[in-house]
mmCIF file of C-alpha atoms in Angstrom:
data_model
loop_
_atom_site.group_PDB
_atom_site.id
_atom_site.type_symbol
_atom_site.label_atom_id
_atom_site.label_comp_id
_atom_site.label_asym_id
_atom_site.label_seq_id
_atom_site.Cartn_x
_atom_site.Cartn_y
_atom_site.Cartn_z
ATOM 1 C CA UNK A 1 0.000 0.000 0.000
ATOM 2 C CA UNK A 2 0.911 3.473 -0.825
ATOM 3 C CA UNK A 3 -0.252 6.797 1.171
ATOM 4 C CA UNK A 4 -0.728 10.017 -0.878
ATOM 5 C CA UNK A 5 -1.379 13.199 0.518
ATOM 6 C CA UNK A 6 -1.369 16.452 -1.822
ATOM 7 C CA UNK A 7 -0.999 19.865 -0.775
ATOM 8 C CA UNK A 8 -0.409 23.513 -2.200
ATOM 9 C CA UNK A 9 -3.391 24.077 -4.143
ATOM 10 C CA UNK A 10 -5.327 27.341 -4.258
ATOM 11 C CA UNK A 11 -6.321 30.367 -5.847
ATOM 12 C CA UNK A 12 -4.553 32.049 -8.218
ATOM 13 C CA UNK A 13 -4.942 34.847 -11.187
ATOM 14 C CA UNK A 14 -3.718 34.349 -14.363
ATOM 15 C CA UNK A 15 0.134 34.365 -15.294
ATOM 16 C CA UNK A 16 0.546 33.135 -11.539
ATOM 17 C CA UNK A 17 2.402 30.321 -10.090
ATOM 18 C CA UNK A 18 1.556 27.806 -7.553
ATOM 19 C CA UNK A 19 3.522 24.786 -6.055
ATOM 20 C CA UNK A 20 1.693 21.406 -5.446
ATOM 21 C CA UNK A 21 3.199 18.603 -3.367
ATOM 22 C CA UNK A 22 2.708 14.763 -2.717
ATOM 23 C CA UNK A 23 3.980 13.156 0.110
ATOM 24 C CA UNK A 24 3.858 9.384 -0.405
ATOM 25 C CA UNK A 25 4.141 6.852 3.136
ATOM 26 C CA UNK A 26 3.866 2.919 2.915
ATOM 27 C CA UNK A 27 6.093 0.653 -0.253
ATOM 28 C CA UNK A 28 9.541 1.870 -1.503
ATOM 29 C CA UNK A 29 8.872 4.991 -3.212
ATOM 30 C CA UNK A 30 11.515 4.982 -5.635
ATOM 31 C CA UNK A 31 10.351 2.015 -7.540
ATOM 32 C CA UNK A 32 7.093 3.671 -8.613
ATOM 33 C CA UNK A 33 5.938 5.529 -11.688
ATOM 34 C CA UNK A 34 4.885 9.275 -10.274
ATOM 35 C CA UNK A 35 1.962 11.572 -11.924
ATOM 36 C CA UNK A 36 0.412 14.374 -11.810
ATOM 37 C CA UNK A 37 -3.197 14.195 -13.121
ATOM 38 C CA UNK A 38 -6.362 16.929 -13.067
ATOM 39 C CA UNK A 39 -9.859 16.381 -13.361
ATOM 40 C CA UNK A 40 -12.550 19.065 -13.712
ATOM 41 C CA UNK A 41 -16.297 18.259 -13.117
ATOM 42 C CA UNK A 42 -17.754 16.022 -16.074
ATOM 43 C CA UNK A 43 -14.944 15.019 -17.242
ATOM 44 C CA UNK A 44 -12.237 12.294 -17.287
ATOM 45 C CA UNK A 45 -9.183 12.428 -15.553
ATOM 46 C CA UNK A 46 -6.587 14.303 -17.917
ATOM 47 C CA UNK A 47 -2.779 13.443 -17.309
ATOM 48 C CA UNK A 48 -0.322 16.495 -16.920
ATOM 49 C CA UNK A 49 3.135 15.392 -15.813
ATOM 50 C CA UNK A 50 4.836 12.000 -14.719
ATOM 51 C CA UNK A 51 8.908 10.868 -13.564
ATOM 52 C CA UNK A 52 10.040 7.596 -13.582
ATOM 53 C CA UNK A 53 13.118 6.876 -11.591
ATOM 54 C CA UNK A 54 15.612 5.063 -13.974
ATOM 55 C CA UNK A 55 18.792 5.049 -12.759
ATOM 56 C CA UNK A 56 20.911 6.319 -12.721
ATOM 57 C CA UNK A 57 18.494 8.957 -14.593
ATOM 58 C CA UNK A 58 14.927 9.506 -14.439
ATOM 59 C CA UNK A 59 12.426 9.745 -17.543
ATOM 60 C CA UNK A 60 9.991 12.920 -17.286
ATOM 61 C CA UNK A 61 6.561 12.668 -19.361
ATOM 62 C CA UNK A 62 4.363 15.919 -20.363
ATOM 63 C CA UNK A 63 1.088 16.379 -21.497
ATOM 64 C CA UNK A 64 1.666 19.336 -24.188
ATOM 65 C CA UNK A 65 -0.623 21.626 -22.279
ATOM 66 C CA UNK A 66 1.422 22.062 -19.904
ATOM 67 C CA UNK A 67 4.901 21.616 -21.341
ATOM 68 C CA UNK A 68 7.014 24.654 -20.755
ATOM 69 C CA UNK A 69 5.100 25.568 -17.785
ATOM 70 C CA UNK A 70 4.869 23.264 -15.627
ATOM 71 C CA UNK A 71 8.082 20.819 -13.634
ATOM 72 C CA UNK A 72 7.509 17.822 -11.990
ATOM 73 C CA UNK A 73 10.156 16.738 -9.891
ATOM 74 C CA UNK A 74 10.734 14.236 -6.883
ATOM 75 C CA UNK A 75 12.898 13.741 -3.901
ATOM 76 C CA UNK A 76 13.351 10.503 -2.963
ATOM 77 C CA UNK A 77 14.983 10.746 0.243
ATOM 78 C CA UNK A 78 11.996 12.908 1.265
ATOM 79 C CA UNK A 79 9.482 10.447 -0.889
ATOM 80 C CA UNK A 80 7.729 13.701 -2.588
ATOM 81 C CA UNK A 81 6.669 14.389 -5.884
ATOM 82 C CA UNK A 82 6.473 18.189 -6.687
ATOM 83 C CA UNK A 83 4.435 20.325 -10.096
ATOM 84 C CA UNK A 84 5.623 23.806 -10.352
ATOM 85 C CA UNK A 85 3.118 25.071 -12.079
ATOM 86 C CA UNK A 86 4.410 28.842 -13.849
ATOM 87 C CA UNK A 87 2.282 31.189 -16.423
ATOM 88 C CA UNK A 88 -0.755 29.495 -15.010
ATOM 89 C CA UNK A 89 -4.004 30.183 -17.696
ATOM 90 C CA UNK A 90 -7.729 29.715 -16.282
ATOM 91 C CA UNK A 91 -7.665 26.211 -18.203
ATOM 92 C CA UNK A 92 -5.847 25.053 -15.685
ATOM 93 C CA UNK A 93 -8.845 25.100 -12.910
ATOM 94 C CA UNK A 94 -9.163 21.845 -11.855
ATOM 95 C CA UNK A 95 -8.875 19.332 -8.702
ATOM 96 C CA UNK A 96 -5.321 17.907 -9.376
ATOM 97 C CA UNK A 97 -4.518 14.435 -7.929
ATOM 98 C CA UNK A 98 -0.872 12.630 -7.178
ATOM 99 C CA UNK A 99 -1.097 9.423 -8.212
ATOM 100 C CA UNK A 100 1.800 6.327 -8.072
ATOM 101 C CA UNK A 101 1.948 3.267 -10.140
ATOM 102 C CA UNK A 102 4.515 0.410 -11.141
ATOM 103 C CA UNK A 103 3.987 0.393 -14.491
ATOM 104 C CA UNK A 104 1.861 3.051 -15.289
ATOM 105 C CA UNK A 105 1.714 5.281 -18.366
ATOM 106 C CA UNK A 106 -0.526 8.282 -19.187
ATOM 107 C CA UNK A 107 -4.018 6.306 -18.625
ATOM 108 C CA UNK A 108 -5.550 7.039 -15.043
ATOM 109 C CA UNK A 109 -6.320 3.405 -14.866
ATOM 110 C CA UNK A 110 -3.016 2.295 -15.213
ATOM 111 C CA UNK A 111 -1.790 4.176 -11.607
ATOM 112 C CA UNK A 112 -3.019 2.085 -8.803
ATOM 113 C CA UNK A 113 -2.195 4.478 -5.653
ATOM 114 C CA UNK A 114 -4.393 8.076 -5.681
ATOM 115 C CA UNK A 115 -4.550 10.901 -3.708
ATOM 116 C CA UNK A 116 -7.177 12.805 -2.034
ATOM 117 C CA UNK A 117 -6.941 16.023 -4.512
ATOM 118 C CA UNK A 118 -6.064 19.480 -4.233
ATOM 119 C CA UNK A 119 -8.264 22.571 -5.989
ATOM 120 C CA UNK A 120 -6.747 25.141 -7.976
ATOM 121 C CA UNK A 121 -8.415 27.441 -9.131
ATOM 122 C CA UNK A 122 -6.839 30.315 -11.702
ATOM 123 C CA UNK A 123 -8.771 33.628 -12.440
ATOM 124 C CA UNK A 124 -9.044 35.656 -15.387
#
C-alpha cells in the first residue's frame, strides 16, 4: 500500500504560479511511476506530468498543455513528488490528484495508488 497526501493548491490569477506537493508513506517509493493528473467536473481524468526513476536517470513525461510551464520533480529521500506550475491560464482550474503506479503510463487506470486532490483554481 501506498499513502498520498497532496498539498499547495489554491487560488490564483492568471500568469501566476503555484507549487503542489505529494507526500507518499507505505512501499519503496523509488520504484514507482509518479503523476500528476487533473480532473474538472464532467470530465475524465486528464494526465499532466509523470517521472520515472531510472537510474541512474529519471524519464519525465508531459502532457503538451502544460509543457514549458509546468516541472515535476521528486525527492526521494523525502518520498515527494512536486508540479511547479508557472504562467498558469484559467484552463488550468481543476482538482489535481498525485497518483503512483509500477507500471503506469498516461491512462488514469493504469496508476493504482491516488490521492485525495487538491483545488486550484486560476482567475481571469
Amino acid at each position: 500500500q501506498v499513502q498520498l497526501v497532496e498539498s499547495g493548491g489554491g487560488l490564483v490569477q492568471t500568469g501566476g504560479s503555484l507549487r503542489l506537493s505529494c507526500v507518499a508513506s507505505g512501499r519503496t517509493f523509488s520504484d514507482y511511476r509518479m503523476g500528476w493528473f487533473r480532473q474538472v467536473p464532467g470530465k475524465e481524468r486528464e494526465f499532466v506530468a509523470a517521472k520515472t526513476i531510472t537510474w541512474p536517470g529519471s524519464i519525465t513525461d508531459y502532457a503538451d498543455s502544460v509543457k514549458g510551464r509546468f516541472t515535476i520533480s521528486r525527492d526521494n529521500t523525502k518520498n515527494t513528488v512536486s508540479l511547479q506550475m508557472n504562467s498558469l491560464k484559467p484552463e488550468d482550474t481543476a482538482v489535481y490528484y498525485c497518483a503512483a503506479g509500477r507500471t503506469a503510463g498516461r491512462k488514469a487506470r493504469e496508476y493504482d495508488y491516488w490521492g485525495q486532490g487538491t483545488q486550484v483554481t486560476v482567475s481571469s
